[in-house]
Coordinates of C-alpha atoms in Angstrom, one line a residue:
X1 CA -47.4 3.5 89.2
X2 CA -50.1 2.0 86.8
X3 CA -51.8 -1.0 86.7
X4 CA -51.9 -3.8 84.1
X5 CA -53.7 -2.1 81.6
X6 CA -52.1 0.9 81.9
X7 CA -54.0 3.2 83.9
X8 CA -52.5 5.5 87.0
X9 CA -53.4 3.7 90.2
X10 CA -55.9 5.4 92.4
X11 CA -54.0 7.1 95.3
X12 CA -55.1 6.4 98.6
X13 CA -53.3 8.5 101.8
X14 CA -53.2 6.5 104.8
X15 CA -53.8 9.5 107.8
X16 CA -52.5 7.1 111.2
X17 CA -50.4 7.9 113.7
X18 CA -49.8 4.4 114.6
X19 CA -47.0 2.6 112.9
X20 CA -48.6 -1.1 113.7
X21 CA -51.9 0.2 112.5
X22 CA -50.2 1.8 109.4
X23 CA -48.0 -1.9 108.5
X24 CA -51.7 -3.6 109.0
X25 CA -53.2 -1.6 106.3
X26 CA -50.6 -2.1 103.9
X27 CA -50.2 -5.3 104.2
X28 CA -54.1 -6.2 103.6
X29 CA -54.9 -4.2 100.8
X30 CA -51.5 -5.9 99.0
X31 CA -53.8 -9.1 100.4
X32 CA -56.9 -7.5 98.5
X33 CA -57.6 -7.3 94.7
X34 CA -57.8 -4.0 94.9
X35 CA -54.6 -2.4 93.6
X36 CA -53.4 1.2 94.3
X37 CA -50.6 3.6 95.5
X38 CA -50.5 4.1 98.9
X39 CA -49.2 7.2 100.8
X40 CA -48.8 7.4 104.8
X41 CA -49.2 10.6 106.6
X42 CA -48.6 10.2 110.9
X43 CA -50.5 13.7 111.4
X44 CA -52.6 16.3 109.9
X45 CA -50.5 18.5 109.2
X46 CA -48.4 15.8 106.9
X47 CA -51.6 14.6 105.4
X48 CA -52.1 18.3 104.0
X49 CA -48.8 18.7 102.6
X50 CA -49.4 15.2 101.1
X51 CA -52.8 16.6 99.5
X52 CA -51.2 20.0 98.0
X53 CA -48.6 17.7 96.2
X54 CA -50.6 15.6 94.2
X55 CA -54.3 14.5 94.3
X56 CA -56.0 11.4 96.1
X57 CA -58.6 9.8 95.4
X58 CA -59.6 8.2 99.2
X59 CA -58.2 9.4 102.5
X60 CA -58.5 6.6 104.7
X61 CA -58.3 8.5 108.1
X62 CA -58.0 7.6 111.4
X63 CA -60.2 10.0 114.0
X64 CA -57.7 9.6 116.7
X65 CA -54.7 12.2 115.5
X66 CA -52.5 13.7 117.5
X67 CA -53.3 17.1 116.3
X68 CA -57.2 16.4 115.7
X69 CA -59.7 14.3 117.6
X70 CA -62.9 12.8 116.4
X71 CA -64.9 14.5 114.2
X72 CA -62.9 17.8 114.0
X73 CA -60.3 15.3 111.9
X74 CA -63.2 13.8 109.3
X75 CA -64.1 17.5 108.8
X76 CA -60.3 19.5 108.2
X77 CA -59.8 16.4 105.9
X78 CA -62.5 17.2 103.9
X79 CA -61.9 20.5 103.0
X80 CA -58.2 19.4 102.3
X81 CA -58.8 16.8 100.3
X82 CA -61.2 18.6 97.6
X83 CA -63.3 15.7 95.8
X84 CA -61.5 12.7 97.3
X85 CA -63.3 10.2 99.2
X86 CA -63.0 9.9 103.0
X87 CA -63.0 6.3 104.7
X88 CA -62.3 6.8 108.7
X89 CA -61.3 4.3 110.4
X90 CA -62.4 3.4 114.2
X91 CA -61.5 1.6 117.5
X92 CA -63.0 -1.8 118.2
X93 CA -65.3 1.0 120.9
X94 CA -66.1 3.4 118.6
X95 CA -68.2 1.9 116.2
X96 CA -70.9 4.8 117.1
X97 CA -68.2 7.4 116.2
X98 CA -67.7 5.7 112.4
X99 CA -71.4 6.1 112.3
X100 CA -71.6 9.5 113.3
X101 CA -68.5 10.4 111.0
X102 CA -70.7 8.7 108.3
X103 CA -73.8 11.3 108.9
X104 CA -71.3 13.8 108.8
X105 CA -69.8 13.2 105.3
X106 CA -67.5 10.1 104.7
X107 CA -68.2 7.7 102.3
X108 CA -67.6 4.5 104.8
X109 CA -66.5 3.4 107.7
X110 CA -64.2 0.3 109.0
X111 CA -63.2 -0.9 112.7
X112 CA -59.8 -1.8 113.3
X113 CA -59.0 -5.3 113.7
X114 CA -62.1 -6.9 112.0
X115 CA -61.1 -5.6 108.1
X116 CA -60.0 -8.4 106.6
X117 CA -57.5 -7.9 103.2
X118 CA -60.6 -8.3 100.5
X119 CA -62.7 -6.2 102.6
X120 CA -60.8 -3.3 103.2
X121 CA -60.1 -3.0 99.4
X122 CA -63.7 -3.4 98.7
X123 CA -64.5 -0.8 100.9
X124 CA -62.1 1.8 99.4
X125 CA -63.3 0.9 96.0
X126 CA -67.3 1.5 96.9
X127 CA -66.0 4.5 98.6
X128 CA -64.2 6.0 95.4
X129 CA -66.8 5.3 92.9
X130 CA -69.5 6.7 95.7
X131 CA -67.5 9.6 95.7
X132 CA -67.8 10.0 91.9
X133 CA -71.3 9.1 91.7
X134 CA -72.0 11.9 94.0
X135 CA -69.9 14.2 92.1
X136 CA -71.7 13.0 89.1
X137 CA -74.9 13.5 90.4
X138 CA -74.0 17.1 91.6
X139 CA -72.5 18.2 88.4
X140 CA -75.7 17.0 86.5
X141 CA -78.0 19.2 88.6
X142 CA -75.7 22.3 88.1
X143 CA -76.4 21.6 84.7
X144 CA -80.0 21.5 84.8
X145 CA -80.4 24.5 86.6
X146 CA -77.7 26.2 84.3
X147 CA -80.1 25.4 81.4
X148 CA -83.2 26.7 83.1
X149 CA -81.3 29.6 83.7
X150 CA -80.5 30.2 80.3
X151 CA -83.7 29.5 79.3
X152 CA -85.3 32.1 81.6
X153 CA -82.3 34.6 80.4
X154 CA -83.2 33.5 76.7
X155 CA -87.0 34.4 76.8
X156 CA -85.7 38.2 78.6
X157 CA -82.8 38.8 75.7
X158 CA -84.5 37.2 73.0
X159 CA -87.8 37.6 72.6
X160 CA -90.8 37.2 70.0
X161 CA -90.6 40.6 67.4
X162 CA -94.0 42.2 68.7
X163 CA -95.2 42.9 65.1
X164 CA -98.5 43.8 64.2
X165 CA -99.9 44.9 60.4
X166 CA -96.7 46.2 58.8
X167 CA -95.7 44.0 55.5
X168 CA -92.1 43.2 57.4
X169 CA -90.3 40.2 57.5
X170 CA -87.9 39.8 60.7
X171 CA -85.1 36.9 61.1
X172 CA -83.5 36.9 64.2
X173 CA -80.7 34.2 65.8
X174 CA -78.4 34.3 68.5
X175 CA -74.9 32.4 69.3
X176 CA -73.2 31.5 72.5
X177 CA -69.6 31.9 72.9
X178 CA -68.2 28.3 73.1
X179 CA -66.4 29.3 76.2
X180 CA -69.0 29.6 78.3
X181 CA -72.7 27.8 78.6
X182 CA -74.5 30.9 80.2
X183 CA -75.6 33.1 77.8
X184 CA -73.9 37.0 77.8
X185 CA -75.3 40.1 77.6
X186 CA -76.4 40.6 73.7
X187 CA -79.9 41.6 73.2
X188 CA -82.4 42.8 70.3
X189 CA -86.2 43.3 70.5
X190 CA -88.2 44.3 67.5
X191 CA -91.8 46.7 68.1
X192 CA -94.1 47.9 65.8
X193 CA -96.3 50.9 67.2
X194 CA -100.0 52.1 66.7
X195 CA -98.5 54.8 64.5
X196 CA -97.1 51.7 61.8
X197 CA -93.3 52.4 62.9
X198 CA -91.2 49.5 63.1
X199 CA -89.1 49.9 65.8
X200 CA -85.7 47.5 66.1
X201 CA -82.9 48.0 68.7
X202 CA -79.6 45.6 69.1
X203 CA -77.2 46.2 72.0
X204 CA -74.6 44.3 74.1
X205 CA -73.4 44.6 77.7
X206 CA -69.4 45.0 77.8
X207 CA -68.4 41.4 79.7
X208 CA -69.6 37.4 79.9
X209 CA -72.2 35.8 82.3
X210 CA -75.4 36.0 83.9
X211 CA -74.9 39.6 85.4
X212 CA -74.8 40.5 82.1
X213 CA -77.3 38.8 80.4
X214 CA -79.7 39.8 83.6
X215 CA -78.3 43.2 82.8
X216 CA -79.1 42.8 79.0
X217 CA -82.6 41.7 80.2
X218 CA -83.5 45.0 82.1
X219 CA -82.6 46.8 79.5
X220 CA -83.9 45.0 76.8
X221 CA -87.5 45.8 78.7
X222 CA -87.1 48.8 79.2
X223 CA -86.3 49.5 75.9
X224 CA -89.6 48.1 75.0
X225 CA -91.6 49.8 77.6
X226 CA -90.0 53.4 76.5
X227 CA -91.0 53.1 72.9
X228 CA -94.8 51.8 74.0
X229 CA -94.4 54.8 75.8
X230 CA -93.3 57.1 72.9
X231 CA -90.2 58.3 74.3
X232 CA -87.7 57.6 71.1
X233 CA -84.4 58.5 69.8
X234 CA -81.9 60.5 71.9
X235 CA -84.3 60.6 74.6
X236 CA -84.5 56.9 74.6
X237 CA -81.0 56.5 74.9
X238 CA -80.9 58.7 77.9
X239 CA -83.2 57.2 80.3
X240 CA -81.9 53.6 79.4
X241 CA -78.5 55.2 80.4
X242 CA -79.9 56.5 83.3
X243 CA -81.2 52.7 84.3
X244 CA -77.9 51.8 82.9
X245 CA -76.3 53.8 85.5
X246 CA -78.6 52.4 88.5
X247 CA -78.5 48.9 87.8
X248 CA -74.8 47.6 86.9
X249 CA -72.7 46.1 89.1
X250 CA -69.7 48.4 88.6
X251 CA -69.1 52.0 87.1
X252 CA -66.7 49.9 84.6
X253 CA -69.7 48.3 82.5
X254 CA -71.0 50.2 79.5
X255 CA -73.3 49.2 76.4
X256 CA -73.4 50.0 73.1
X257 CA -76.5 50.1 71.0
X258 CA -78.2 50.5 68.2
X259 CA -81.5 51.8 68.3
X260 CA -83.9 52.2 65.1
X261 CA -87.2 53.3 63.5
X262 CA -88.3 52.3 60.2
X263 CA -91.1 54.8 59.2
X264 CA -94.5 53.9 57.7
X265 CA -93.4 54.7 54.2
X266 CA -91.2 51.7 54.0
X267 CA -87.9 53.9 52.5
X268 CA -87.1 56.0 55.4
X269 CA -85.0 54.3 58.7
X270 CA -84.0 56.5 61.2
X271 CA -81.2 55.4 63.6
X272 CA -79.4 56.7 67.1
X273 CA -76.4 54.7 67.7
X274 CA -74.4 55.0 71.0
X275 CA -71.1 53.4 70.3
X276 CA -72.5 50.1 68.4
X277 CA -71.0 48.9 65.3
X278 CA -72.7 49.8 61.9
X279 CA -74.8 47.7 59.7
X280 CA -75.6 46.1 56.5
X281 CA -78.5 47.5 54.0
X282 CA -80.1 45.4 51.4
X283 CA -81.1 46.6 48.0
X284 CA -82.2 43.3 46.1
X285 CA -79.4 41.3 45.8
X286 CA -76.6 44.0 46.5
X287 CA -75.3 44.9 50.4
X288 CA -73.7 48.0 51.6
X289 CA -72.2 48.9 55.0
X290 CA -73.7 52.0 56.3
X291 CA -72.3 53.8 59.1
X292 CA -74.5 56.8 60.4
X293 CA -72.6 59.4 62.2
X294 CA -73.2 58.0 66.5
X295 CA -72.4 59.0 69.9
X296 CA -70.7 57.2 72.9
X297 CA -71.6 54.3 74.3
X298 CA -74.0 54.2 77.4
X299 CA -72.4 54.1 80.6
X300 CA -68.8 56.0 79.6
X301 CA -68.0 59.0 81.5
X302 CA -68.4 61.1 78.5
X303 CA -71.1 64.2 78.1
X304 CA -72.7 63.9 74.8
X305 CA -76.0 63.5 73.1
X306 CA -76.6 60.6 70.3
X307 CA -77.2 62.1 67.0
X308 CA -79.9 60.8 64.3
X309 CA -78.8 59.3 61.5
X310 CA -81.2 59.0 58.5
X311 CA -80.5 56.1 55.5
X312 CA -82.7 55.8 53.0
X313 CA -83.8 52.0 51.5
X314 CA -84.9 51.3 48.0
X315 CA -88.6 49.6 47.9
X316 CA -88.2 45.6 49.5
X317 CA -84.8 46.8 51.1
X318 CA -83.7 46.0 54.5
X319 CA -81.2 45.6 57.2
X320 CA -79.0 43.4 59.0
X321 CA -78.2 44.3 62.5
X322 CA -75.3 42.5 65.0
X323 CA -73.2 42.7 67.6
X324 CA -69.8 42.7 67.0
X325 CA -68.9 39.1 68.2
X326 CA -69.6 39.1 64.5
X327 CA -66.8 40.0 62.7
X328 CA -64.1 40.8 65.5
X329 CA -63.0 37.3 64.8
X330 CA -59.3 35.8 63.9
X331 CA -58.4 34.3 60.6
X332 CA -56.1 31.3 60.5
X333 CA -52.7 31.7 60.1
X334 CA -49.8 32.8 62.6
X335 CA -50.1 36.3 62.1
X336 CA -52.9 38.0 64.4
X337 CA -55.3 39.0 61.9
X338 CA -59.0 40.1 62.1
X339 CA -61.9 39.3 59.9
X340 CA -63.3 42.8 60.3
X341 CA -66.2 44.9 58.8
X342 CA -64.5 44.8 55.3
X343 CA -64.3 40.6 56.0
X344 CA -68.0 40.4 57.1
X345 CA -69.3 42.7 53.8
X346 CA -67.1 40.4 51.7
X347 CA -68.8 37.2 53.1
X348 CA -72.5 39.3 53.1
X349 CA -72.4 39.5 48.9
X350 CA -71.9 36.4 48.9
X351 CA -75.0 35.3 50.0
X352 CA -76.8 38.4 49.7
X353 CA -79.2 36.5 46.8
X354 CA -80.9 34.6 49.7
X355 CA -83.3 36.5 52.0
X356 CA -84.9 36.4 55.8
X357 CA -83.3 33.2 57.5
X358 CA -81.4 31.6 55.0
X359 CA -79.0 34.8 54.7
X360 CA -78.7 35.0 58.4
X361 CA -77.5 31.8 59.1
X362 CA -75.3 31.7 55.8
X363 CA -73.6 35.1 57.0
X364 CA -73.6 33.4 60.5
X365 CA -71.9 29.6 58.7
X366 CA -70.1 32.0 56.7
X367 CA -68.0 34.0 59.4
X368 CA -67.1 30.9 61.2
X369 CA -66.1 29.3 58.0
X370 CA -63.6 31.9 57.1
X371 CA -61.9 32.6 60.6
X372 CA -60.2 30.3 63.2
X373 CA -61.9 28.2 65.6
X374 CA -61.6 30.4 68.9
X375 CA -62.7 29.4 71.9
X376 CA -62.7 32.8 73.7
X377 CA -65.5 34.2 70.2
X378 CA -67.6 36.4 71.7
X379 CA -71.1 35.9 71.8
X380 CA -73.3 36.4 68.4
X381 CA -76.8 38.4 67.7
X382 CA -78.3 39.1 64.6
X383 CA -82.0 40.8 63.7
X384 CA -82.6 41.0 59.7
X385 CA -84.9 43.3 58.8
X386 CA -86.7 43.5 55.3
X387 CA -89.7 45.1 53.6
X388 CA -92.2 42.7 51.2
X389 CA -92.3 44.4 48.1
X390 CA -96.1 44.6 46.9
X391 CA -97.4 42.4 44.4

């Protein structure tokens, strides 16, 4: 049924045991200006198979069932009837009890035998749109704290490069998935030590949501607090696997990173990569993918050591880091089809004239562009990394 202008009636499920009572109610909310579909349940038990067939928006319920008494009724309604509202309805003596049943989580109230047509529907309809304010209301606040939650998550997987004198320029973003508001488990962090090496690590936690990202954040940390330590490369990746190991929620979840030094002389990068995709290296306005021989991922149950890899930049070079919610993207059309490193190196040339930010968010703008909207993209991290040439 719909009303005039062409909405779906709100449902309301009559829960009454007495027949009278039940031919009372119907008759004064066809009385009332209230218009909706009405549905009459004699027991409990009926009112639940009502409510797993189709939605209702108010239960008006009367406490005295034959297979629940008083408040026990009020409460097996409520968890039956998921957001609905809850009116009870009460004996000309039991006023106190529509009170109570009040306190304890319906909307409203009304005694039987002093509702009159207009009242009754008036009632239902405060009690529906109560109902949705409260909902309302709740939904906001999970919101609120969902975005302080991401912001705390944010400053732990995303934090400020920790530069100090070396002529580097750094351009960092980071993208959501559009699935999901929390953010995942990419990280990147950028240190420069008091020996003048630029250190740079990108890495993502295998799976979506805040175990992840509060996974991410640990090792993120102690990433930093290893290489303020000195302890680099291949040893590096072994104690983060080693917190890796301690600290996930299940033996299934692994990371891959990328974990780099670019030495003093500005043409050297060393890099360890445990299972993480390659990268991009700038040469003025020319990019190349480079791919330095890695080792597994941390957190697999494999025994191996991560080998260095050594590429070599002209002067003012630099490099582009990610994760791979990069490029593991679909292209449109009906075949299943991936963008893929040779899609992303293809889109990197063509901006590789602009430097710093503007080429990060035109390779960003430029993936999205050339694949299919897709809800389920993975998240997105990206740390550019380039040397000033002298004046």
């Amino acid at each position: 049924m719909v009303s005039g202008d062409g909405h779906a009636l709100p449902l309301v499920l009559l829960v009454e045991d007495d027949p009278q009572d039940a031919l009372i109610v119907r008759e004064l909310l066809e009385d009332s200006a209230f218009a909706v579909r009405l549905e009459w349940a004699r027991s409990l038990d009926e009112a639940r198979h009502a409510l797993s067939r189709q939605r209702a928006q108010c239960v008006l319920l009367d406490l005295g069932l034959p297979d629940a008494q008083d408040l026990s009724a009020l409460a097996a309604m409520r968890e039956a009837s998921g957001d609905a509202a809850v009116v009870v309805l009460t004996g000309l003596s039991e006023e106190q009890a529509g009170l109570a049943a009040v306190a304890a989580g319906a909307q409203d109230y009304l005694v039987k035998g002093r509702a009159e047509g207009e009242w009754l529907g008036r009632t239902l309809r405060y009690a529906i749109q109560r109902k949705q304010a409260e909902h309302a209301s709740v939904a906001l606040q999970a919101e609120r704290m969902r975005a302080k939650e991401n912001a705390r998550l944010e400053r732990g997987l995303l934090p400020t490069p920790l530069l100090q004198q070396m002529p580097i320029e750094a351009a960092t973003r980071y993208r959501a998935s559009r699935d999901s508001g929390t953010l995942g488990g990419d990280f990147f962090d950028i240190v420069e030590s008091d020996d003048k090496v630029v250190h740079a690590v990108i890495g993502d936690v295998c799976g979506h949501g805040p175990d992840e990202a509060a996974l991410g954040v640990c090792l993120r940390i102690a990433w930093r607090t290893l290489v303020l330590s000195g302890v680099t490369g291949a040893a590096q990746l072994r104690q983060l696997e080693r917190i890796l190991r301690a600290e996930r929620a299940s033996s299934e979840i692994f990371v891959t990173m990328s974990t780099l030094m670019l030495e003093p002389d500005q043409r050297t990068v060393r890099v360890w990569r445990a299972g993480h995709p390659g990268f991009l290296v700038h040469s003025g306005d020319e990019v190349s993918w480079a791919e330095p021989e890695q080792g597994p991922a941390l957190g697999l149950p494999i025994e191996a050591d991560w080998p260095q890899g050594l590429v070599e930049l002209p002067e003012g070079g630099g490099l582009t880091l990610f994760t791979d919610g990069l490029f593991e993207r679909r292209l449109p059309g009906a075949e299943p089809r991936w963008l893929g490193e040779e899609g992303l190196l293809e889109v990197a040339r063509r901006w590789a004239h602009l430097s710093g930010e503007e080429f990060v968010d035109a390779l960003i703008a430029g993936t999205e562009e050339a694949t299919a909207p897709d809800a389920s993209a993975d998240d997105v991290a990206v740390v550019h990394l380039r040397w000033r040439e002298e004046s």
